[in-house]
Amino acid sequence: IEQGAPADVLVLAYDPPTPITNENLAGHFVYGMRAAHVRDVLVGGEVVVRGGRLAKVSETDIRAKCRDYAEQLWRRLDGIEAHPFAPQGVP
């Protein structure tokens, strides 16, 4: 880490119901903190998430593309013939 160097920073809005101590910090990381707690993210000094929302791309556009891709995927899956596989020992 150098003074003035661009930074990657994650800011969480995490207000746990129990105190955070040296003894339970790992437990909070593993069991308490979730993606929903992400408030701000800077990558290379550039803001990519602000206030829990993507700052560089439109979430509406991403959702629309995801729906289009999902429809394409389902069409491709519908075109796959059933596999004749039958597990051994299953009637």
XYZ file of C-alpha atoms in Angstrom:
91
model
C 0.000 0.000 0.000
C 1.394 3.362 -1.015
C 0.203 6.828 -0.204
C -1.778 8.232 -3.125
C -2.146 4.844 -4.839
C -5.618 3.932 -6.152
C -7.421 1.678 -3.726
C -9.938 -1.146 -3.693
C -12.329 -0.423 -0.839
C -15.493 -2.119 0.369
C -17.858 -0.288 2.736
C -20.540 -2.331 4.472
C -23.731 -1.099 6.116
C -23.638 -3.801 8.765
C -25.418 -3.210 12.062
C -25.350 -6.559 13.859
C -27.635 -7.439 16.756
C -24.608 -8.619 18.759
C -21.351 -6.789 19.495
C -18.354 -7.445 17.255
C -15.322 -8.532 19.272
C -11.930 -10.027 18.474
C -13.346 -13.403 19.475
C -16.390 -13.350 17.164
C -15.212 -11.236 14.217
C -14.722 -14.295 11.982
C -18.233 -15.468 12.837
C -19.654 -12.116 11.747
C -17.771 -12.379 8.438
C -18.925 -15.949 7.808
C -22.480 -15.915 9.177
C -23.601 -12.310 9.495
C -22.344 -10.229 6.595
C -24.048 -10.685 3.245
C -23.984 -9.067 -0.184
C -27.033 -7.066 0.895
C -24.786 -5.222 3.355
C -22.556 -3.801 0.594
C -22.983 -0.029 0.507
C -20.053 1.280 -1.527
C -17.251 -0.292 -3.572
C -14.216 1.401 -5.085
C -11.968 -0.519 -7.491
C -8.692 1.084 -8.404
C -9.952 4.266 -6.792
C -13.063 4.343 -9.030
C -16.581 4.075 -7.556
C -18.418 1.048 -8.968
C -21.135 0.741 -6.302
C -22.618 3.727 -4.504
C -25.379 3.422 -1.942
C -25.874 -0.239 -2.771
C -26.517 0.487 -6.463
C -24.264 -0.107 -9.455
C -22.671 3.193 -10.437
C -21.238 2.415 -13.883
C -23.995 0.382 -15.551
C -27.781 0.391 -15.663
C -29.328 -2.388 -13.591
C -32.484 -2.054 -15.714
C -30.467 -2.742 -18.880
C -28.716 -5.698 -17.260
C -32.045 -7.226 -16.170
C -33.465 -6.808 -19.686
C -30.416 -8.541 -21.189
C -30.696 -11.337 -18.620
C -34.330 -11.927 -19.602
C -33.346 -12.083 -23.292
C -30.500 -14.498 -22.577
C -32.760 -16.643 -20.385
C -35.295 -16.944 -23.222
C -32.515 -17.950 -25.625
C -31.252 -20.532 -23.132
C -34.714 -22.032 -22.592
C -35.219 -22.307 -26.381
C -31.892 -24.132 -26.688
C -32.731 -26.434 -23.777
C -36.147 -27.219 -25.278
C -34.336 -28.355 -28.443
C -32.240 -30.964 -26.640
C -33.552 -34.500 -26.997
C -34.102 -36.591 -23.885
C -31.107 -38.703 -22.910
C -31.742 -42.458 -22.740
C -29.738 -42.757 -19.527
C -31.254 -44.917 -16.774
C -29.357 -45.314 -13.485
C -28.503 -48.879 -12.510
C -30.649 -50.395 -9.833
C -33.543 -48.016 -10.459
C -36.682 -49.664 -11.808
